[in-house]
Coordinates of C-alpha atoms and ligand atoms in Angstrom, one line a residue:
M1 CA -23.9 -0.7 31.1
I2 CA -21.9 -1.6 28.1
K3 CA -19.6 1.2 27.1
I4 CA -18.0 1.9 23.8
N5 CA -14.3 2.4 22.9
E6 CA -14.5 6.2 22.7
N7 CA -11.4 6.3 20.5
Y8 CA -13.8 5.5 17.7
L9 CA -15.5 8.8 18.3
K10 CA -12.2 10.6 17.5
L11 CA -12.1 9.1 14.0
Q12 CA -12.8 11.5 11.2
T13 CA -15.5 10.2 8.9
S14 CA -13.8 9.9 5.6
Y15 CA -15.9 12.3 3.5
L16 CA -13.4 11.9 0.6
F17 CA -14.8 8.9 -1.2
S18 CA -18.5 9.8 -0.5
D19 CA -17.8 13.3 -1.7
I20 CA -16.2 12.0 -4.8
A21 CA -19.1 9.7 -5.4
K22 CA -21.6 12.5 -4.9
R23 CA -19.9 14.8 -7.4
V24 CA -19.4 12.0 -9.9
N25 CA -23.1 11.0 -9.6
N26 CA -24.3 14.6 -9.9
F27 CA -22.2 14.9 -13.1
A28 CA -23.5 11.6 -14.4
G29 CA -27.1 12.6 -13.7
S30 CA -26.9 15.9 -15.6
N31 CA -24.7 14.4 -18.4
P32 CA -26.2 11.0 -19.1
D33 CA -24.5 10.6 -22.5
R34 CA -21.0 11.3 -21.1
E35 CA -18.9 8.2 -20.3
I36 CA -16.9 9.0 -17.1
I37 CA -13.4 7.6 -16.9
K38 CA -12.3 6.7 -13.4
L39 CA -8.7 7.3 -12.7
G40 CA -9.2 7.7 -9.0
I41 CA -9.5 4.3 -7.6
G42 CA -6.7 2.1 -6.3
D43 CA -8.3 -1.2 -7.5
V44 CA -7.0 -3.2 -10.3
T45 CA -9.1 -3.8 -13.4
R46 CA -7.5 -6.8 -15.3
A47 CA -8.1 -10.5 -14.8
L48 CA -5.9 -12.8 -12.7
P49 CA -2.9 -14.3 -14.5
L50 CA -3.7 -17.6 -16.3
A51 CA -1.1 -19.5 -14.1
C52 CA -3.1 -18.4 -11.0
I53 CA -6.4 -19.4 -12.6
E54 CA -5.1 -22.8 -13.5
A55 CA -3.7 -23.4 -10.0
L56 CA -7.0 -22.2 -8.5
H57 CA -9.0 -24.7 -10.6
K58 CA -6.7 -27.5 -9.7
A59 CA -6.9 -26.8 -6.0
V60 CA -10.7 -26.6 -6.1
D61 CA -10.7 -30.0 -7.7
E62 CA -8.5 -31.3 -4.9
M63 CA -11.0 -30.0 -2.4
A64 CA -13.8 -31.9 -4.3
R65 CA -12.3 -35.3 -3.3
D66 CA -12.0 -36.8 0.2
S67 CA -8.5 -38.1 -0.6
S68 CA -7.1 -34.7 -1.4
F69 CA -9.4 -32.4 0.6
R70 CA -7.8 -30.0 3.1
G71 CA -9.4 -28.5 6.2
Y72 CA -7.7 -26.0 8.4
G73 CA -4.2 -25.3 7.3
P74 CA -1.4 -23.8 9.3
E75 CA -2.3 -20.3 10.4
Q76 CA 1.0 -19.0 9.2
G77 CA 0.4 -20.3 5.7
Y78 CA 1.4 -23.5 3.8
E79 CA 5.0 -24.3 3.6
F80 CA 4.9 -24.4 -0.3
L81 CA 3.9 -20.8 -0.4
R82 CA 6.2 -19.5 2.4
E83 CA 9.2 -21.3 0.7
A84 CA 8.4 -19.9 -2.7
I85 CA 8.2 -16.3 -1.3
A86 CA 11.4 -16.6 0.7
E87 CA 13.3 -17.9 -2.2
N88 CA 12.0 -15.6 -5.0
D89 CA 11.2 -12.4 -3.2
F90 CA 14.1 -12.3 -0.8
Q91 CA 16.9 -14.9 -1.1
A92 CA 17.2 -14.4 -4.9
K93 CA 17.7 -10.7 -4.3
G94 CA 20.3 -11.2 -1.6
A95 CA 18.0 -10.6 1.4
E96 CA 18.4 -13.2 4.2
I97 CA 14.8 -14.1 4.9
G98 CA 13.7 -17.6 5.8
A99 CA 10.3 -19.2 5.1
D100 CA 9.6 -19.4 8.8
E101 CA 9.8 -15.6 9.0
I102 CA 6.9 -15.2 6.6
F103 CA 3.2 -15.1 7.7
I104 CA 0.6 -15.5 5.0
S105 CA -2.6 -13.4 5.5
D106 CA -5.6 -12.2 3.6
G107 CA -4.4 -8.7 3.1
A108 CA -1.8 -6.1 3.8
K109 CA -4.6 -3.8 4.9
C110 CA -5.3 -6.2 7.9
D111 CA -1.7 -6.7 8.6
T112 CA -0.6 -3.1 8.6
G113 CA -3.7 -2.4 10.7
N114 CA -3.2 -5.2 13.2
I115 CA 0.5 -5.0 13.8
Q116 CA 0.2 -2.0 16.2
E117 CA -1.5 -4.3 18.7
L118 CA 1.9 -5.7 19.6
F119 CA 3.2 -2.4 20.9
S120 CA 2.6 -0.4 24.1
L121 CA 0.0 2.3 24.1
D122 CA 2.6 4.9 25.0
S123 CA 4.7 4.2 21.9
R124 CA 5.4 7.3 19.9
I125 CA 4.1 6.8 16.3
A126 CA 5.5 8.4 13.2
V127 CA 3.3 8.4 10.0
P128 CA 3.9 9.9 6.6
D129 CA 1.9 12.8 5.4
P130 CA 0.3 12.2 2.9
V131 CA -0.5 8.7 4.1
Y132 CA -2.4 5.4 3.4
P133 CA -5.1 6.1 6.1
V134 CA -5.0 2.6 7.7
Y135 CA -1.8 3.4 9.6
V136 CA -3.3 6.4 11.3
D137 CA -6.9 5.2 12.0
T138 CA -5.8 1.9 13.6
N139 CA -3.6 3.9 16.0
V140 CA -6.4 6.2 16.8
I141 CA -8.7 3.3 17.6
A142 CA -6.1 1.8 19.8
G143 CA -5.9 5.1 21.8
R144 CA -2.4 6.3 20.8
T145 CA -3.5 9.7 19.7
G146 CA -5.3 12.8 21.1
S147 CA -8.1 14.6 19.4
W148 CA -8.3 15.8 15.8
E149 CA -7.2 19.4 15.5
N150 CA -6.5 21.4 12.3
G151 CA -6.4 18.4 10.1
R152 CA -4.1 16.3 12.3
Y153 CA -4.3 14.0 15.3
K154 CA -2.6 15.3 18.4
G155 CA 0.2 13.0 19.6
L156 CA 1.2 11.6 16.2
V157 CA 4.5 12.6 14.6
Y158 CA 3.8 13.5 10.9
L159 CA 6.6 12.8 8.5
E160 CA 6.0 15.4 5.8
S161 CA 6.6 14.1 2.3
T162 CA 6.8 17.2 0.1
E163 CA 8.3 18.5 -3.1
K164 CA 11.1 19.9 -1.0
N165 CA 12.3 16.5 0.2
G166 CA 11.4 14.6 -3.0
Y167 CA 8.5 13.1 -1.2
V168 CA 10.8 11.0 1.0
P169 CA 10.7 12.2 4.6
A170 CA 13.9 12.8 6.5
V171 CA 14.4 11.1 9.9
P172 CA 12.9 13.2 12.7
D173 CA 14.9 15.3 15.2
E174 CA 12.8 13.8 18.0
Q175 CA 12.6 10.2 19.2
V176 CA 9.9 8.0 17.9
D177 CA 9.3 4.3 18.5
L178 CA 7.2 3.0 15.6
I179 CA 7.7 4.3 12.0
Y180 CA 5.4 3.6 9.1
L181 CA 7.1 3.9 5.7
C182 CA 5.6 2.9 2.3
F183 CA 7.7 2.7 -0.9
P184 CA 6.7 2.8 -3.8
N185 CA 4.4 5.2 -2.0
N186 CA 0.6 5.4 -2.0
P187 CA -0.5 8.1 -2.8
T188 CA 2.6 9.9 -4.1
G189 CA 4.2 7.1 -6.2
A190 CA 7.6 8.2 -4.9
T191 CA 10.3 5.6 -4.4
A192 CA 13.2 5.7 -1.9
T193 CA 16.9 5.0 -2.6
K194 CA 19.0 2.6 -0.6
E195 CA 20.8 5.5 1.0
Q196 CA 17.5 7.1 2.1
L197 CA 16.3 3.8 3.6
A198 CA 19.7 3.2 5.2
K199 CA 19.3 6.5 7.1
W200 CA 16.0 5.2 8.5
V201 CA 17.5 1.8 9.5
E202 CA 20.3 3.7 11.2
Y203 CA 17.8 5.9 13.0
A204 CA 15.8 2.9 14.2
R205 CA 18.9 1.0 15.4
K206 CA 20.1 4.1 17.3
N207 CA 16.7 4.8 18.9
K208 CA 15.6 1.2 19.5
A209 CA 12.7 2.0 17.2
L210 CA 10.9 -0.3 14.7
I211 CA 10.1 0.4 11.0
L212 CA 6.9 -0.9 9.5
F213 CA 7.8 -1.1 5.8
D214 CA 4.8 -1.3 3.4
A215 CA 6.0 -2.6 0.1
A216 CA 2.6 -3.4 -1.4
Y217 CA 3.7 -1.8 -4.7
E218 CA 7.1 -3.5 -5.0
A219 CA 6.1 -5.3 -8.2
F220 CA 6.1 -2.0 -10.1
I221 CA 9.8 -1.3 -9.5
R222 CA 11.7 -1.5 -12.8
D223 CA 14.8 0.5 -11.8
E224 CA 17.2 -2.1 -10.3
S225 CA 18.9 0.5 -8.2
I226 CA 15.7 1.1 -6.2
P227 CA 15.4 -1.3 -3.2
G228 CA 12.2 -3.5 -3.3
S229 CA 12.7 -4.7 0.2
I230 CA 13.9 -3.0 3.4
Y231 CA 16.0 -6.1 4.0
E232 CA 18.2 -5.1 1.1
I233 CA 19.5 -2.6 3.7
E234 CA 22.2 -3.8 6.1
G235 CA 21.0 -4.1 9.7
A236 CA 17.3 -4.0 8.8
R237 CA 16.6 -7.5 10.1
E238 CA 16.7 -6.3 13.7
V239 CA 14.5 -3.2 13.2
A240 CA 12.0 -3.7 10.4
I241 CA 8.9 -5.6 9.6
E242 CA 7.8 -5.7 5.9
F243 CA 4.3 -6.0 4.3
R244 CA 3.7 -7.3 0.8
S245 CA 0.6 -8.1 -1.1
F246 CA -0.5 -10.1 -4.2
S247 CA -3.3 -7.5 -4.7
K248 CA -1.5 -5.1 -7.0
S249 CA 1.2 -7.5 -8.3
A250 CA -1.1 -10.3 -9.5
G251 CA -4.6 -8.7 -9.4
F252 CA -5.6 -10.4 -6.1
T253 CA -7.6 -7.5 -4.7
G254 CA -10.8 -9.6 -4.8
T255 CA -9.0 -13.0 -4.3
R256 CA -7.1 -11.8 -1.1
C257 CA -3.6 -12.9 -0.3
A258 CA -0.7 -11.1 1.2
Y259 CA 2.2 -11.7 3.6
T260 CA 4.1 -10.1 6.4
V261 CA 7.8 -10.7 7.1
V262 CA 8.9 -10.6 10.8
P263 CA 12.6 -11.6 11.0
K264 CA 13.4 -13.7 14.1
S265 CA 16.1 -11.1 15.0
C266 CA 13.6 -8.3 15.1
V267 CA 13.3 -7.0 18.7
A268 CA 11.1 -4.7 20.9
Y269 CA 11.4 -4.0 24.6
D270 CA 9.3 -4.4 27.8
S271 CA 8.8 -1.6 30.4
R272 CA 12.0 -2.8 32.2
G273 CA 14.0 -2.5 29.0
S274 CA 14.3 -6.3 28.4
K275 CA 14.4 -7.4 24.8
H276 CA 11.7 -9.6 23.3
D277 CA 11.5 -11.1 19.8
V278 CA 8.6 -9.6 17.8
H279 CA 8.4 -12.8 15.7
S280 CA 7.0 -14.7 18.7
L281 CA 4.5 -12.0 19.5
W282 CA 3.2 -11.8 16.0
N283 CA 3.1 -15.6 15.8
R284 CA 1.0 -15.6 19.0
R285 CA -1.3 -12.9 17.7
H286 CA -1.7 -14.5 14.3
T287 CA -2.5 -18.0 15.6
T288 CA -4.9 -16.6 18.2
K289 CA -6.9 -14.3 15.9
F290 CA -6.5 -15.7 12.4
N291 CA -7.2 -19.1 10.9
G292 CA -5.3 -19.0 7.6
V293 CA -5.9 -18.2 4.0
S294 CA -7.9 -20.7 2.0
Y295 CA -5.9 -23.5 0.3
P296 CA -7.0 -22.7 -3.3
V297 CA -6.0 -19.1 -2.8
Q298 CA -2.5 -20.0 -1.5
R299 CA -2.0 -22.4 -4.5
A300 CA -3.0 -19.5 -6.8
A301 CA -0.4 -17.2 -5.0
E302 CA 2.2 -20.0 -5.3
A303 CA 1.6 -20.0 -9.1
V304 CA 2.9 -16.4 -9.2
Y305 CA 6.4 -17.8 -8.7
S306 CA 6.2 -20.4 -11.5
D307 CA 8.0 -19.5 -14.7
K308 CA 4.7 -18.8 -16.5
G309 CA 3.4 -16.9 -13.4
K310 CA 6.4 -14.7 -13.3
E311 CA 6.0 -13.9 -17.0
Q312 CA 2.3 -13.1 -16.6
V313 CA 2.7 -10.9 -13.5
R314 CA 5.4 -9.0 -15.4
E315 CA 3.0 -8.5 -18.3
L316 CA 0.2 -7.4 -16.0
T317 CA 2.3 -4.9 -14.1
D318 CA 3.9 -3.7 -17.4
Y319 CA 0.4 -3.0 -18.7
Y320 CA -0.4 -0.7 -15.8
L321 CA 3.1 0.9 -16.0
K322 CA 2.5 1.8 -19.7
N323 CA -0.7 3.6 -18.6
A324 CA 1.3 5.3 -15.8
S325 CA 3.9 6.4 -18.2
L326 CA 1.3 7.9 -20.6
I327 CA -0.3 9.8 -17.7
L328 CA 3.0 11.1 -16.5
E329 CA 4.0 12.2 -20.0
K330 CA 0.8 14.0 -20.8
M331 CA 0.4 15.7 -17.5
T332 CA 4.0 16.8 -17.6
D333 CA 3.4 18.2 -21.2
L334 CA 0.6 20.2 -19.8
G335 CA 3.0 21.9 -17.5
Y336 CA 2.2 20.0 -14.2
T337 CA 4.9 19.0 -11.8
C338 CA 4.4 15.2 -11.2
V339 CA 6.0 12.5 -9.2
G340 CA 5.5 8.7 -9.5
G341 CA 4.3 7.0 -12.6
E342 CA 7.7 5.3 -13.0
N343 CA 8.2 2.3 -10.8
S344 CA 4.7 3.0 -9.4
P345 CA 1.1 2.9 -10.6
Y346 CA 0.3 6.3 -9.1
I347 CA 1.0 9.8 -10.3
W348 CA 0.9 12.6 -7.8
I349 CA 0.2 15.9 -9.5
K350 CA 0.9 19.4 -8.1
T351 CA -2.2 21.4 -9.1
G352 CA -1.2 24.9 -8.2
M353 CA -4.7 25.3 -6.8
D354 CA -7.0 23.6 -4.3
S355 CA -7.2 19.8 -4.9
W356 CA -11.0 20.0 -5.4
E357 CA -10.7 22.8 -8.0
L358 CA -8.7 20.6 -10.4
F359 CA -10.9 17.6 -9.5
D360 CA -14.0 19.6 -10.6
T361 CA -12.4 20.9 -13.7
L362 CA -11.3 17.4 -14.8
L363 CA -14.7 15.9 -14.0
N364 CA -17.0 18.7 -15.4
K365 CA -15.0 19.4 -18.5
A366 CA -13.2 16.1 -19.4
A367 CA -15.5 13.6 -17.5
V368 CA -12.4 12.2 -15.8
A369 CA -12.5 11.3 -12.1
C370 CA -9.3 11.6 -10.0
T371 CA -8.6 11.6 -6.2
P372 CA -8.0 14.9 -4.5
G373 CA -4.8 14.7 -2.5
S374 CA -6.2 16.4 0.5
G375 CA -7.9 13.1 1.4
F376 CA -4.5 11.6 2.3
G377 CA -3.4 14.3 4.7
S378 CA -2.7 18.0 5.0
C379 CA 0.5 17.7 2.8
G380 CA -1.9 16.4 0.0
N381 CA -3.6 19.8 -0.2
G382 CA -3.0 21.2 -3.7
Y383 CA -2.4 17.8 -5.2
I384 CA -4.4 15.1 -7.1
R385 CA -3.6 11.5 -7.5
L386 CA -4.2 9.7 -10.8
S387 CA -4.1 6.0 -10.9
A388 CA -3.0 3.7 -13.8
F389 CA -5.5 1.0 -12.9
N390 CA -7.7 1.1 -16.0
S391 CA -7.6 0.0 -19.6
Y392 CA -5.0 1.6 -21.9
K393 CA -7.8 2.8 -24.1
N394 CA -9.6 4.6 -21.3
V395 CA -6.3 6.2 -20.1
K396 CA -5.5 7.4 -23.6
T397 CA -9.1 8.8 -24.0
A398 CA -8.8 10.5 -20.6
M399 CA -5.5 12.1 -21.5
D400 CA -6.8 13.2 -24.9
R401 CA -9.8 14.8 -23.2
I402 CA -7.7 16.5 -20.6
A403 CA -5.3 17.9 -23.2
E404 CA -8.2 19.2 -25.2
I405 CA -9.7 21.1 -22.3
F406 CA -6.4 22.7 -21.6
S407 CA -5.8 23.7 -25.3
L408 CA -9.3 25.2 -25.3
Q409 CA -8.5 27.1 -22.1
A410 CA -5.3 28.4 -23.7
E411 CA -7.3 29.7 -26.8
D412 CA -9.8 31.5 -24.5
Ligands
PLP501 N1 -0.9 -0.9 1.6 C1 -1.0 0.1 0.7 C2 0.0 1.2 0.7 C3 -2.1 0.1 -0.2 O1 -2.3 1.1 -1.0 C4 -3.0 -1.0 -0.1 C5 -4.2 -1.0 -1.0 O2 -4.6 -0.1 -1.7 C6 -2.8 -2.0 0.8 C7 -1.7 -1.9 1.7 C8 -3.9 -3.1 1.0 O3 -3.5 -4.2 0.3 P1 -4.4 -5.5 0.4 O4 -5.3 -5.6 -0.7 O5 -3.4 -6.6 0.5 O6 -5.2 -5.5 1.7

């Protein structure tokens, strides 16, 4: 008799997005003339940078000729892309990362989800709350948690990110082995300082723990004092893995390309306490289960690092940052306490009420859809997330409509 992995039964069905869709559809059904502006989704809306398009076309032409055709490439990624990443994203910023420490993949979602396979089932896991759900669910599937009780999984250590700690969790009092951190954060938009990250690196070194640092939104950092990489922190090479993606920086959500950095000096231990380098383990996993990102897509990603590509990526992220800044300004003017929106495409808004209550008000009165914070964890109760991924025109209209409903409410 074939039996299932019963850990799947522990997973909470995410009602969040189906619930949002249901409410949006109901509203659309009874208001067919109202144009709904979606500021809830985390998907980009603008076309790929021209430099990437040109590189894609050129690579497709190469695939059309026997003489330049490419079949399977190296699972870890082509040298041309790994070199460009190491040079531009790390060495240029003083972080000692070599091309052979970079693994190209088809997404940071897969990588942040798959990485836990390398570690023992009795590892103690710390996740932020609110959280990008992939970190939690993949550990549930692997069997590292107990059941779901009162909005949380038993056995996980939740790192509360609240107004009190500026949405940057403090190191825990207890010992944990694997720590998920994400800055600039999804969903809060918060960023961490060098000093704050240095405390985590110090904790990891002291406790022989490992940090999984998700920097998928690094391209939105404009303040030079904010670290874009965990490797800007001294000592991180031994205790941290970093995830990056071209999804939000260069609009690759539908094109798919990302990478994971596993420094050769990064270590984990076996049950006898002997050290093992994590790079070899990830290399083994990657080459066993993954067959590489397509050649044209890697050429498109390489183009991000050309002079034109850099300029166009900057323009693209500036565009969304302008939207973010408008949302932040308008919601702050309305009296809301907000975080994010600077150095991040997300704005996390304290509603002073149940998340769904403000969601319904914005939808029913302004025809604007947002994401209720409660979908990201119990610390998200009472918050909503607005996303800057839309056209400036739509964001402006959405903000005007929201301001109008609040001024009408004030008159009532
Ligand atoms: N990490 C975070 C924090 C994200 O918000 C997302 C996507 O929204 C991802 C990773 C996934 O990135 P990718 O498109 O590379 O799979």
